[in-house]
N, CA, C and O of each residue as an XYZ file, in Angstrom:
920
protein
N       0.845     -1.195      0.000
C       0.000      0.000      0.000
C       0.884      1.249      0.000
O       1.885      1.311      0.713
N       0.510      2.222     -0.791
C       1.307      3.443     -0.910
C       1.288      4.238      0.391
O       0.290      4.259      1.112
N       2.411      4.889      0.673
C       2.506      5.774      1.825
C       1.669      7.018      1.541
O       1.785      7.618      0.472
N       0.828      7.404      2.495
C      -0.064      8.548      2.289
C       0.523      9.810      2.905
O       1.003      9.790      4.038
N       0.481     10.904      2.158
C       1.017     12.186      2.601
C      -0.066     13.252      2.475
O      -0.742     13.352      1.451
N      -0.218     14.043      3.528
C      -1.135     15.185      3.503
C      -0.306     16.459      3.395
O       0.554     16.718      4.236
N      -0.569     17.260      2.348
C       0.093     18.552      2.168
C      -0.872     19.646      2.595
O      -1.972     19.760      2.054
N      -0.454     20.454      3.571
C      -1.276     21.587      4.006
C      -0.495     22.848      3.645
O       0.455     23.214      4.337
N      -0.892     23.501      2.573
C      -0.118     24.604      1.987
C      -1.067     25.539      1.249
O      -1.813     25.107      0.371
N      -1.037     26.833      1.609
C      -1.968     27.768      0.975
C      -1.471     28.310     -0.359
O      -2.250     28.899     -1.108
N      -0.197     28.127     -0.672
C       0.330     28.529     -1.977
C       0.053     27.396     -2.965
O       0.684     26.340     -2.912
N      -0.893     27.632     -3.858
C      -1.340     26.561     -4.755
C      -0.218     26.036     -5.651
O      -0.147     24.837     -5.922
N       0.658     26.930     -6.111
C       1.755     26.491     -6.977
C       2.697     25.537     -6.257
O       3.108     24.517     -6.810
N       3.036     25.880     -5.014
C       3.918     25.008     -4.227
C       3.228     23.680     -3.945
O       3.839     22.618     -4.058
N       1.952     23.746     -3.578
C       1.203     22.521     -3.275
C       1.143     21.591     -4.483
O       1.326     20.381     -4.353
N       0.884     22.169     -5.668
C       0.795     21.348     -6.876
C       2.146     20.740     -7.241
O       2.223     19.591     -7.675
N       3.217     21.528     -7.061
C       4.553     21.016     -7.360
C       4.913     19.869     -6.421
O       5.429     18.842     -6.860
N       4.641     20.045     -5.139
C       4.896     18.977     -4.175
C       4.096     17.726     -4.517
O       4.627     16.616     -4.499
N       2.825     17.911     -4.825
C       1.970     16.763     -5.143
C       2.473     16.037     -6.379
O       2.488     14.807     -6.416
N       2.883     16.789     -7.389
C       3.372     16.200     -8.630
C       4.595     15.313     -8.386
O       4.663     14.180     -8.860
N       5.548     15.850     -7.644
C       6.771     15.098     -7.372
C       6.506     13.889     -6.478
O       7.030     12.804     -6.728
N       5.703     14.071     -5.449
C       5.443     12.969     -4.525
C       4.684     11.834     -5.203
O       4.982     10.662     -4.973
N       3.711     12.175     -6.032
C       2.971     11.132     -6.749
C       3.885     10.399     -7.720
O       3.750      9.193     -7.928
N       4.823     11.147     -8.315
C       5.791     10.511     -9.212
C       6.645      9.490     -8.460
O       7.082      8.493     -9.037
N       6.883      9.743     -7.163
C       7.670      8.841     -6.335
C       6.829      7.720     -5.726
O       7.348      6.888     -4.981
N       5.544      7.696     -6.039
C       4.696      6.599     -5.584
C       3.895      6.857     -4.327
O       3.251      5.943     -3.811
N       3.917      8.089     -3.817
C       3.135      8.419     -2.634
C       1.672      8.700     -3.006
O       1.381      9.165     -4.108
N       0.766      8.414     -2.079
C      -0.639      8.792     -2.243
C      -0.807     10.153     -1.571
O      -0.573     10.282     -0.369
N      -1.206     11.159     -2.330
C      -1.163     12.542     -1.830
C      -2.560     13.167     -1.748
O      -3.382     13.022     -2.653
N      -2.800     13.862     -0.636
C      -4.008     14.664     -0.451
C      -3.563     16.071     -0.076
O      -2.605     16.233      0.680
N      -4.241     17.084     -0.592
C      -3.852     18.467     -0.318
C      -4.968     19.237      0.374
O      -6.153     18.961      0.183
N      -4.555     20.217      1.189
C      -5.498     21.132      1.839
C      -4.943     22.545      1.708
O      -3.728     22.742      1.735
N      -5.834     23.536      1.566
C      -5.406     24.905      1.274
C      -5.252     25.793      2.505
O      -4.707     26.892      2.400
N      -5.718     25.341      3.665
C      -5.550     26.142      4.873
C      -5.542     25.211      6.083
O      -5.764     24.006      5.966
N      -5.280     25.803      7.242
C      -5.141     25.002      8.438
C      -6.393     24.267      8.856
O      -6.328     23.095      9.228
N      -7.535     24.937      8.801
C      -8.789     24.292      9.199
C      -9.106     23.098      8.302
O      -9.475     22.025      8.779
N      -8.954     23.307      6.991
C      -9.206     22.224      6.039
C      -8.190     21.099      6.234
O      -8.520     19.918      6.130
N      -6.940     21.496      6.521
C      -5.898     20.504      6.725
C      -6.181     19.612      7.914
O      -6.013     18.395      7.832
N      -6.610     20.202      9.023
C      -6.916     19.414     10.218
C      -8.100     18.480      9.972
O      -8.112     17.337     10.430
N      -9.092     18.986      9.243
C     -10.263     18.153      8.930
C      -9.872     16.964      8.065
O     -10.334     15.845      8.291
N      -9.017     17.208      7.071
C      -8.592     16.113      6.194
C      -7.685     15.141      6.944
O      -7.722     13.935      6.696
N      -6.875     15.666      7.858
C      -6.040     14.778      8.662
C      -6.911     13.799      9.449
O      -6.654     12.596      9.464
N      -7.927     14.324     10.091
C      -8.802     13.477     10.903
C      -9.592     12.488     10.050
O      -9.977     11.419     10.522
N      -9.834     12.857      8.780
C     -10.617     11.981      7.902
C      -9.780     10.849      7.309
O     -10.241      9.711      7.225
N      -8.539     11.164      6.895
C      -7.766     10.148      6.161
C      -6.643      9.519      6.970
O      -6.117      8.480      6.572
N      -6.255     10.121      8.104
C      -5.174      9.593      8.934
C      -3.930      9.270      8.095
O      -3.567      8.101      7.964
N      -3.276     10.284      7.528
C      -2.125     10.055      6.650
C      -0.911      9.515      7.408
O      -0.865      9.561      8.637
N       0.060      9.009      6.671
C       1.301      8.499      7.262
C       2.287      9.622      7.563
O       3.181      9.455      8.391
N       2.130     10.773      6.893
C       3.033     11.907      7.088
C       2.324     13.194      6.679
O       1.472     13.187      5.791
N       2.686     14.308      7.338
C       2.090     15.609      7.025
C       3.190     16.602      6.659
O       4.162     16.767      7.397
N       3.025     17.266      5.504
C       3.861     18.400      5.122
C       3.041     19.645      5.437
O       1.986     19.862      4.840
N       3.518     20.462      6.370
C       2.682     21.506      6.938
C       3.321     22.885      6.819
O       4.380     23.141      7.393
N       2.666     23.773      6.065
C       3.123     25.158      5.956
C       2.848     25.881      7.278
O       1.893     25.556      7.983
N       3.687     26.854      7.602
C       3.516     27.595      8.854
C       2.595     28.792      8.670
O       1.602     28.930      9.384
N       2.921     29.659      7.713
C       2.179     30.904      7.542
C       0.967     30.695      6.641
O       1.083     30.681      5.416
N      -0.196     30.533      7.266
C      -1.444     30.349      6.536
C      -2.521     31.219      7.169
O      -2.475     31.488      8.369
N      -3.485     31.659      6.375
C      -4.581     32.460      6.943
C      -5.422     31.618      7.882
O      -5.564     30.410      7.692
N      -5.981     32.267      8.901
C      -6.817     31.546      9.850
C      -5.964     30.744     10.817
O      -5.193     31.310     11.592
N      -6.100     29.452     10.771
C      -5.359     28.540     11.645
C      -3.972     28.304     11.057
O      -3.848     27.684     10.001
N      -2.930     28.791     11.726
C      -1.587     28.650     11.162
C      -1.003     27.269     11.439
O      -1.611     26.441     12.117
N       0.185     27.046     10.899
C       0.804     25.733     11.008
C       1.116     25.308     12.424
O       1.007     24.128     12.760
N       1.512     26.280     13.277
C       1.797     25.936     14.673
C       0.555     25.343     15.339
O       0.625     24.330     16.035
N      -0.587     26.004     15.106
C      -1.838     25.554     15.730
C      -2.254     24.178     15.204
O      -2.723     23.329     15.962
N      -2.075     23.970     13.896
C      -2.416     22.671     13.311
C      -1.522     21.585     13.891
O      -1.986     20.498     14.233
N      -0.238     21.894     13.996
C       0.715     20.928     14.541
C       0.328     20.528     15.961
O       0.341     19.344     16.298
N      -0.016     21.508     16.797
C      -0.421     21.224     18.174
C      -1.674     20.361     18.208
O      -1.779     19.433     19.010
N      -2.628     20.677     17.327
C      -3.884     19.919     17.292
C      -3.641     18.466     16.879
O      -4.223     17.541     17.446
N      -2.778     18.283     15.891
C      -2.457     16.927     15.444
C      -1.753     16.162     16.560
O      -2.061     14.998     16.819
N      -0.796     16.833     17.224
C      -0.038     16.171     18.282
C      -0.921     15.780     19.482
O      -0.573     14.884     20.250
N      -2.035     16.447     19.627
C      -2.945     16.113     20.730
C      -3.578     14.743     20.544
O      -4.081     14.148     21.497
N      -3.549     14.242     19.307
C      -4.198     12.959     19.048
C      -3.348     11.956     18.273
O      -3.748     10.802     18.113
N      -2.165     12.389     17.784
C      -1.381     11.485     16.942
C       0.109     11.825     16.985
O       0.490     12.976     17.199
N       0.940     10.810     16.779
C       2.390     10.987     16.678
C       2.858     10.840     15.226
O       4.018     10.515     14.972
N       1.957     11.079     14.286
C       2.304     10.989     12.869
C       3.470     11.946     12.561
O       3.495     13.053     13.097
N       4.427     11.556     11.722
C       5.528     12.452     11.364
C       5.025     13.733     10.703
O       4.155     13.698      9.832
N       5.595     14.884     11.139
C       5.220     16.190     10.593
C       6.484     16.927     10.175
O       7.428     17.053     10.955
N       6.493     17.416      8.929
C       7.584     18.254      8.432
C       7.011     19.634      8.150
O       6.076     19.776      7.362
N       7.571     20.650      8.796
C       7.109     22.023      8.608
C       7.760     22.635      7.369
O       8.953     22.450      7.127
N       6.964     23.363      6.591
C       7.445     24.077      5.411
C       7.227     25.562      5.636
O       6.092     25.997      5.836
N       8.300     26.351      5.607
C       8.124     27.773      5.873
C       9.224     28.618      5.268
O      10.330     28.140      5.014
N       8.907     29.876      5.042
C       9.889     30.823      4.521
C      10.783     31.338      5.634
O      11.808     31.962      5.359
N      10.422     31.093      6.871
C      11.216     31.566      7.998
C      12.387     30.619      8.255
O      12.219     29.401      8.293
N      13.574     31.200      8.432
C      14.753     30.375      8.636
C      15.465     30.665      9.955
O      16.487     30.051     10.259
N      14.925     31.601     10.740
C      15.571     31.941     11.990
C      15.567     30.755     12.956
O      14.641     29.944     12.973
N      16.622     30.682     13.752
C      16.748     29.585     14.710
C      15.548     29.501     15.642
O      15.082     28.402     15.943
N      15.035     30.648     16.109
C      13.896     30.647     17.034
C      12.676     29.987     16.414
O      11.932     29.283     17.098
N      12.465     30.213     15.111
C      11.315     29.607     14.437
C      11.484     28.093     14.344
O      10.526     27.340     14.520
N      12.717     27.656     14.063
C      12.969     26.218     13.987
C      12.749     25.567     15.348
O      12.150     24.496     15.449
N      13.241     26.231     16.392
C      13.070     25.697     17.740
C      11.591     25.622     18.096
O      11.137     24.638     18.681
N      10.837     26.669     17.741
C       9.401     26.665     18.024
C       8.716     25.500     17.319
O       7.862     24.826     17.895
N       9.107     25.270     16.054
C       8.518     24.163     15.306
C       8.781     22.826     15.959
O       7.878     21.996     16.060
N      10.007     22.605     16.405
C      10.354     21.340     17.033
C       9.680     21.190     18.394
O       9.253     20.097     18.768
N       9.588     22.300     19.133
C       8.910     22.251     20.436
C       7.418     22.009     20.280
O       6.788     21.401     21.144
N       6.860     22.482     19.186
C       5.436     22.280     18.925
C       5.135     20.820     18.610
O       3.997     20.365     18.734
N       6.167     20.096     18.202
C       5.978     18.677     17.926
C       6.359     18.250     16.532
O       6.164     17.089     16.170
N       6.906     19.172     15.726
C       7.321     18.813     14.368
C       8.553     17.902     14.413
O       9.367     17.981     15.334
N       8.671     17.046     13.410
C       9.817     16.132     13.331
C      10.958     16.717     12.520
O      12.114     16.341     12.711
N      10.643     17.632     11.620
C      11.684     18.245     10.797
C      11.163     19.580     10.279
O       9.999     19.929     10.474
N      12.059     20.326      9.606
C      11.782     21.712      9.245
C      12.508     22.002      7.946
O      13.730     21.869      7.881
N      11.780     22.397      6.908
C      12.384     22.716      5.615
C      12.066     24.171      5.274
O      10.911     24.593      5.317
N      13.106     24.926      4.936
C      12.935     26.346      4.642
C      12.741     26.592      3.148
O      13.470     26.040      2.324
N      11.764     27.416      2.804
C      11.535     27.818      1.419
C      12.529     28.915      1.033
O      12.920     29.713      1.885
N      12.946     28.967     -0.240
C      12.671     27.987     -1.298
C      13.497     26.729     -1.084
O      14.634     26.799     -0.619
N      12.931     25.592     -1.419
C      13.618     24.324     -1.185
C      13.762     23.539     -2.473
O      13.024     23.745     -3.436
N      14.729     22.634     -2.468
C      14.913     21.701     -3.586
C      14.019     20.497     -3.320
O      13.952     20.009     -2.192
N      13.335     20.017     -4.352
C      12.444     18.885     -4.162
C      13.205     17.644     -3.697
O      12.676     16.841     -2.928
N      14.428     17.491     -4.157
C      15.201     16.319     -3.733
C      15.457     16.356     -2.237
O      15.495     15.312     -1.585
N      15.632     17.559     -1.685
C      15.821     17.679     -0.245
C      14.547     17.285      0.488
O      14.601     16.573      1.491
N      13.407     17.743     -0.004
C      12.138     17.393      0.632
C      11.927     15.888      0.610
O      11.539     15.304      1.621
N      12.179     15.249     -0.538
C      12.003     13.801     -0.653
C      12.936     13.057      0.292
O      12.539     12.078      0.924
N      14.181     13.525      0.387
C      15.152     12.878      1.276
C      14.722     13.013      2.736
O      14.857     12.072      3.517
N      14.205     14.184      3.098
C      13.761     14.397      4.476
C      12.530     13.555      4.795
O      12.386     13.061      5.913
N      11.645     13.391      3.817
C      10.473     12.530      4.016
C      10.920     11.101      4.295
O      10.451     10.470      5.241
N      11.829     10.595      3.467
C      12.330      9.234      3.664
C      12.978      9.083      5.033
O      12.751      8.094      5.729
N      13.793     10.079      5.419
C      14.498     10.009      6.697
C      13.520     10.019      7.870
O      13.666      9.233      8.806
N      12.526     10.903      7.824
C      11.549     10.998      8.910
C      10.727      9.714      9.018
O      10.450      9.246     10.122
N      10.339      9.149      7.888
C       9.564      7.909      7.908
C      10.393      6.758      8.479
O       9.879      5.927      9.229
N      11.669      6.716      8.121
C      12.535      5.662      8.667
C      12.690      5.834     10.175
O      12.615      4.861     10.926
N      12.906      7.073     10.617
C      13.107      7.321     12.051
C      11.851      7.003     12.852
O      11.933      6.502     13.973
N      10.706      7.290     12.281
C       9.457      7.090     13.016
C       9.201      5.622     13.290
O       8.635      5.262     14.323
N       9.625      4.767     12.350
C       9.430      3.334     12.524
C       7.975      2.922     12.510
O       7.655      1.767     12.793
N       7.082      3.855     12.182
C       5.652      3.555     12.223
C       5.174      2.795     10.991
O       4.131      2.142     11.008
N       5.956      2.896      9.929
C       5.602      2.177      8.704
C       6.851      1.579      8.109
O       7.963      1.981      8.453
N       6.681      0.634      7.228
C       7.808      0.022      6.543
C       8.040      0.767      5.249
O       7.159      0.804      4.390
N       9.215      1.365      5.092
C       9.529      2.090      3.866
C      10.581      1.340      3.092
O      11.732      1.252      3.518
N      10.200      0.809      1.978
C      11.137      0.095      1.131
C      11.797      1.090      0.206
O      11.171      1.617     -0.714
N      13.062      1.341      0.456
C      13.777      2.324     -0.350
C      14.054      1.740     -1.728
O      14.438      0.577     -1.856
N      13.862      2.534     -2.728
C      14.131      2.093     -4.084
C      15.618      1.778     -4.244
O      16.478      2.406     -3.626
N      15.891      0.798     -5.082
C      17.284      0.442     -5.340
C      18.035      1.645     -5.876
O      17.616      2.272     -6.848
N      19.138      1.957     -5.239
C      19.933      3.108     -5.648
C      21.284      2.671     -6.179
O      22.167      3.501     -6.396
N      21.451      1.384     -6.389
C      22.708      0.855     -6.902
C      22.396     -0.135     -8.013
O      21.782     -1.176     -7.778
N      22.820      0.197     -9.214
C      22.570     -0.659    -10.368
C      23.886     -1.289    -10.825
O      24.916     -0.620    -10.908
N      23.829     -2.588    -11.119
C      25.036     -3.305    -11.523
C      24.810     -3.975    -12.876
O      23.856     -4.732    -13.056
N      25.694     -3.686    -13.813
C      25.698     -4.319    -15.125
C      27.125     -4.808    -15.390
O      28.024     -4.584    -14.579
N      27.322     -5.464    -16.508
C      28.656     -5.944    -16.864
C      29.639     -4.766    -16.935
O      29.479     -3.861    -17.754
N      30.656     -4.794    -16.066
C      31.706     -3.774    -16.021
C      31.180     -2.368    -15.728
O      31.837     -1.376    -16.047
N      29.997     -2.287    -15.122
C      29.411     -0.976    -14.822
C      28.637     -1.028    -13.512
O      27.768     -1.880    -13.331
N      28.956     -0.107    -12.591
C      28.209      0.034    -11.342
C      27.812      1.497    -11.195
O      28.663      2.387    -11.210
N      26.510      1.738    -11.052
C      25.984      3.091    -10.845
C      25.449      3.136     -9.423
O      24.384      2.587     -9.141
N      26.177      3.782     -8.531
C      25.821      3.818     -7.116
C      25.422      5.240     -6.733
O      26.276      6.105     -6.539
N      24.109      5.471     -6.625
C      23.626      6.818     -6.341
C      23.709      7.175     -4.861
O      23.728      8.357     -4.516
N      23.759      6.189     -3.990
C      23.928      6.494     -2.567
C      25.313      7.061     -2.308
O      25.476      8.014     -1.546
N      26.320      6.455     -2.958
C      27.694      6.950     -2.815
C      28.028      7.985     -3.881
O      29.081      8.622     -3.832
N      27.114      8.151     -4.856
C      27.327      9.028     -6.004
C      28.637      8.673     -6.703
O      29.482      9.531     -6.960
N      28.779      7.373     -7.003
C      29.989      6.880     -7.655
C      29.645      6.086     -8.908
O      28.708      5.288     -8.915
N      30.404      6.311     -9.950
C      30.288      5.543    -11.176
C      31.566      4.723    -11.335
O      32.668      5.269    -11.396
N      31.401      3.409    -11.399
C      32.548      2.521    -11.556
C      32.470      1.870    -12.932
O      31.504      1.173    -13.242
N      33.482      2.098    -13.746
C      33.512      1.588    -15.114
C      34.732      0.687    -15.271
O      35.872      1.123    -15.112
N      34.465     -0.586    -15.590
C      35.540     -1.575    -15.774
C      36.469     -1.606    -14.554
O      37.691     -1.668    -14.690
N      35.869     -1.563    -13.372
C      36.624     -1.674    -12.139
C      37.267     -0.393    -11.643
O      37.908     -0.391    -10.592
N      37.107      0.698    -12.382
C      37.731      1.959    -11.983
C      36.664      3.014    -11.727
O      35.694      3.137    -12.475
N      36.865      3.774    -10.649
C      35.932      4.850    -10.346
C      36.175      6.007    -11.310
O      37.308      6.442    -11.515
N      35.083      6.494    -11.894
C      35.163      7.579    -12.876
C      34.453      8.813    -12.322
O      33.264      8.760    -12.005
N      35.177      9.913    -12.206
C      34.561     11.149    -11.732
C      33.469     11.583    -12.707
O      33.712     11.738    -13.904
N      32.260     11.777    -12.172
C      31.104     12.081    -13.022
C      30.256     13.161    -12.364
O      29.880     13.017    -11.200
N      29.944     14.245    -13.083
C      29.090     15.306    -12.528
C      27.716     14.764    -12.130
O      27.245     13.787    -12.713
N      27.070     15.393    -11.139
C      25.783     14.911    -10.632
C      24.714     14.683    -11.695
O      24.048     13.648    -11.676
N      24.532     15.625    -12.625
C      23.465     15.479    -13.610
C      23.733     14.312    -14.560
O      22.796     13.642    -14.994
N      24.999     14.063    -14.884
C      25.319     12.898    -15.721
C      24.989     11.612    -14.969
O      24.444     10.671    -15.546
N      25.320     11.576    -13.682
C      24.999     10.407    -12.867
C      23.491     10.175    -12.822
O      23.016      9.054    -13.004
N      22.758     11.237    -12.581
C      21.305     11.120    -12.476
C      20.683     10.676    -13.795
O      19.758      9.864    -13.809
N      21.189     11.207    -14.898
C      20.674     10.836    -16.211
C      20.943      9.372    -16.502
O      20.049      8.653    -16.949
N      22.169      8.920    -16.253
C      22.516      7.520    -16.503
C      21.711      6.590    -15.612
O      21.203      5.564    -16.067
N      21.598      6.951    -14.348
C      20.835      6.123    -13.412
C      19.375      6.016    -13.848
O      18.779      4.940    -13.794
N      18.808      7.138    -14.279
C      17.406      7.132    -14.678
C      17.189      6.232    -15.899
O      16.250      5.437    -15.934
N      18.058      6.363    -16.888
C      17.933      5.532    -18.086
C      18.147      4.053    -17.757
O      17.400      3.190    -18.219
N      19.176      3.772    -16.952
C      19.524      2.385    -16.647
C      18.527      1.729    -15.694
O      18.475      0.503    -15.605
N      17.741      2.527    -14.984
C      16.732      1.966    -14.077
C      15.597      1.280    -14.841
O      14.891      0.433    -14.294
N      15.432      1.657    -16.110
C      14.403      1.038    -16.957
C      15.053      0.606    -18.272
O      14.844      1.242    -19.305
N      15.838     -0.472    -18.238
C      16.558     -0.910    -19.442
C      15.627     -1.112    -20.637
O      14.532     -1.659    -20.506
N      16.083     -0.664    -21.793
C      15.400     -0.838    -23.084
C      14.163      0.052    -23.248
O      13.477     -0.020    -24.267
N      13.884      0.880    -22.258
C      12.771      1.811    -22.418
C      13.281      3.095    -23.064
O      14.316      3.634    -22.671
N      12.540      3.577    -24.059
C      12.935      4.792    -24.783
C      12.310      6.014    -24.124
O      11.116      6.027    -23.825
N      13.138      7.052    -23.898
C      12.662      8.310    -23.333
C      12.927      9.442    -24.320
O      13.987      9.497    -24.943
N      11.961     10.338    -24.457
C      12.182     11.529    -25.275
C      13.063     12.503    -24.489
O      13.226     12.375    -23.276
N      13.619     13.467    -25.196
C      14.439     14.482    -24.523
C      13.614     15.255    -23.493
O      14.095     15.545    -22.398
N      12.377     15.584    -23.845
C      11.527     16.342    -22.920
C      11.194     15.534    -21.666
O      11.130     16.091    -20.570
N      10.983     14.227    -21.819
C      10.746     13.375    -20.657
C      11.957     13.375    -19.733
O      11.823     13.448    -18.512
N      13.131     13.293    -20.330
C      14.360     13.278    -19.527
C      14.586     14.611    -18.838
O      15.050     14.653    -17.698
N      14.263     15.694    -19.517
C      14.371     17.014    -18.887
C      13.435     17.099    -17.685
O      13.826     17.595    -16.629
N      12.208     16.622    -17.838
C      11.244     16.657    -16.749
C      11.697     15.806    -15.565
O      11.634     16.238    -14.414
N      12.156     14.585    -15.866
C      12.456     13.628    -14.810
C      13.796     13.885    -14.132
O      13.920     13.705    -12.920
N      14.799     14.304    -14.898
C      16.148     14.464    -14.346
C      16.435     15.898    -13.925
O      17.004     16.142    -12.861
N      16.033     16.848    -14.774
C      16.292     18.263    -14.461
C      15.170     18.890    -13.640
O      15.388     19.868    -12.926
N      13.976     18.327    -13.744
C      12.868     18.833    -12.946
C      11.844     19.578    -13.779
O      12.149     20.083    -14.860
N      10.620     19.640    -13.261
C       9.509     20.247    -13.977
C       9.697     21.752    -14.174
O       9.092     22.354    -15.061
N      10.543     22.345    -13.334
C      10.727     23.787    -13.440
C      11.911     24.168    -14.317
O      12.332     25.325    -14.320
N      12.459     23.191    -15.072
C      13.602     23.490    -15.938
C      13.096     23.975    -17.291
O      12.244     23.339    -17.913
N      13.629     25.107    -17.738
C      13.159     25.695    -18.998
C      14.282     25.810    -20.027
O      14.189     26.611    -20.957
N      15.336     25.020    -19.867
C      16.459     25.091    -20.785
C      16.199     24.380    -22.095
O      15.124     23.825    -22.320
N      17.204     24.406    -22.953
C      17.136     23.784    -24.272
C      17.235     22.271    -24.141
O      18.018     21.767    -23.335
N      16.440     21.537    -24.934
C      16.479     20.076    -24.870
C      17.826     19.518    -25.325
O      18.132     18.351    -25.077
N      18.632     20.351    -25.993
C      19.956     19.900    -26.406
C      20.870     19.662    -25.204
O      21.925     19.040    -25.325
N      20.450     20.164    -24.050
C      21.187     19.871    -22.820
C      21.319     18.366    -22.627
O      22.366     17.883    -22.197
N      20.261     17.622    -22.944
C      20.296     16.171    -22.819
C      21.351     15.589    -23.758
O      22.116     14.706    -23.368
N      21.390     16.082    -24.992
C      22.361     15.577    -25.966
C      23.797     15.754    -25.474
O      24.636     14.866    -25.622
N      24.053     16.908    -24.891
C      25.399     17.204    -24.391
C      25.783     16.221    -23.289
O      26.901     15.704    -23.275
N      24.858     15.964    -22.369
C      25.155     15.050    -21.266
C      25.317     13.606    -21.750
O      26.170     12.873    -21.250
N      24.501     13.205    -22.716
C      24.644     11.863    -23.274
C      26.002     11.712    -23.963
O      26.657     10.678    -23.831
N      26.418     12.734    -24.691
C      27.719     12.704    -25.361
C      28.849     12.518    -24.360
O      29.771     11.736    -24.596
N      28.780     13.233    -23.246
C      29.816     13.124    -22.218
C      29.812     11.744    -21.571
O      30.867     11.188    -21.265
N      28.611     11.196    -21.365
C      28.516      9.855    -20.802
C      29.115      8.825    -21.760
O      29.812      7.903    -21.338
N      28.839      8.991    -23.033
C      29.382      8.046    -24.018
C      30.909      8.052    -24.023
O      31.541      7.012    -24.209
N      31.492      9.224    -23.818
C      32.948      9.304    -23.772
C      33.511      8.468    -22.629
O      34.638      7.978    -22.703
N      32.724      8.310    -21.578
C      33.158      7.513    -20.431
C      32.847      6.029    -20.601
O      33.535      5.181    -20.032
N      31.806      5.709    -21.389
C      31.273      4.345    -21.427
C      31.502      3.592    -22.738
O      31.389      2.366    -22.771
N      31.818      4.303    -23.806
C      31.899      3.684    -25.137
C      32.905      2.539    -25.159
O      34.047      2.681    -24.722
N      32.448      1.395    -25.681
C      33.334      0.250    -25.889
C      33.682     -0.537    -24.643
O      34.524     -1.433    -24.704
N      33.061     -0.232    -23.515
C      33.391     -0.925    -22.270
C      32.825     -2.342    -22.232
O      33.493     -3.271    -21.779
N      31.590     -2.505    -22.711
C      30.935     -3.810    -22.656
C      30.075     -4.030    -23.886
O      29.561     -3.085    -24.485
N      29.929     -5.304    -24.254
C      29.040     -5.663    -25.355
C      27.650     -6.041    -24.841
O      26.764     -6.393    -25.620
N      27.472     -5.965    -23.530
C      26.199     -6.367    -22.929
C      25.179     -5.242    -22.878
O      23.979     -5.486    -22.754
N      25.660     -4.012    -22.973
C      24.753     -2.870    -22.881
C      25.329     -1.693    -23.671
O      26.519     -1.655    -23.985
N      24.461     -0.745    -23.980
C      24.912      0.455    -24.687
C      23.951      1.605    -24.432
O      22.760      1.387    -24.208
N      24.458      2.811    -24.466
C      23.632      4.012    -24.372
C      23.277      4.391    -25.803
O      24.111      4.922    -26.538
N      22.041      4.118    -26.194
C      21.666      4.172    -27.602
C      20.744      5.346    -27.931
O      19.837      5.685    -27.171
N      21.005      5.951    -29.086
C      20.120      6.981    -29.627
C      19.018      6.323    -30.446
O      19.298      5.496    -31.313
N      17.779      6.682    -30.180
C      16.658      6.230    -30.996
C      16.273      7.421    -31.848
O      15.596      8.334    -31.377
N      16.697      7.416    -33.089
C      16.576      8.581    -33.957
C      15.137      9.059    -34.086
O      14.223      8.271    -34.332
N      14.956     10.348    -33.917
C      13.639     10.961    -34.007
C      12.820     10.851    -32.738
O      11.715     11.388    -32.657
N      13.364     10.148    -31.735
C      12.615      9.964    -30.489
C      13.430     10.450    -29.286
O      13.075     11.443    -28.651
N      14.516      9.749    -28.979
C      15.305     10.116    -27.798
C      16.401      9.115    -27.520
O      17.192      8.781    -28.402
N      16.446      8.631    -26.270
C      17.538      7.746    -25.849
C      17.011      6.580    -25.007
O      15.924      6.631    -24.432
N      17.835      5.530    -24.965
C      17.533      4.418    -24.054
C      18.836      3.747    -23.634
O      19.843      3.811    -24.339
N      18.794      3.107    -22.476
C      19.908      2.276    -22.022
C      19.548      0.861    -22.455
O      18.724      0.194    -21.829
N      20.179      0.419    -23.533
C      19.822     -0.875    -24.135
C      20.668     -1.997    -23.556
O      21.897     -1.960    -23.620
N      19.999     -2.989    -22.994
C      20.691     -4.165    -22.476
C      20.562     -5.273    -23.517
O      19.461     -5.709    -23.855
N      21.722     -5.718    -24.020
C      21.745     -6.710    -25.086
C      21.751     -8.118    -24.530
O      21.020     -8.982    -25.014
N      22.571     -8.357    -23.518
C      22.635     -9.653    -22.862
C      22.862     -9.437    -21.382
O      23.417     -8.419    -20.968
N      22.430    -10.400    -20.589
C      22.638    -10.312    -19.143
C      23.094    -11.642    -18.604
O      23.324    -11.775    -17.402
């Protein structure tokens, strides 16, 4: 069963972005636009985790957090534009498990969600495989290391992420726009040729290493990590 997350955030753009990314990661997401609605939805669905904005009209995040804590120990991560130490301390004293300051990177939010869920021990979180092994190739995203033919190869983060994403679904073809969305993020507005440049650099590191796999161009469509034999 999917892990359920309740987002309580009055900024619709932020709420939609969070929901989009979390659903992409397999979470079941419900959103609320203010504190009163958020508390009502919490009591109705009993989510596994709450992402809670602080500054909201009416019932603010502190009040919602206190109300939730009166009846549940569900993990709560506060989302706020305030970064002062006093605000963080107040959030933790109110009962929050973690605190993320806006503007934030979605990868940071996802990592904090995973960490809080693991610490809570209230649910079983099966972490996705972050280490892929092929003939003469190891892509280790936890260590952020690329090992080619037994040697560690220094690789920039975006190249690592692109290779890992392609290799996670062998033989599946992705368009450049799909790769931009998935690897660079929904808020990336750069040229799709960025993907071509990164693929070219990856090929310089990987070309001719193994006959079992290849980073292949599908003309007129995009790219795929093709596994020939295993």
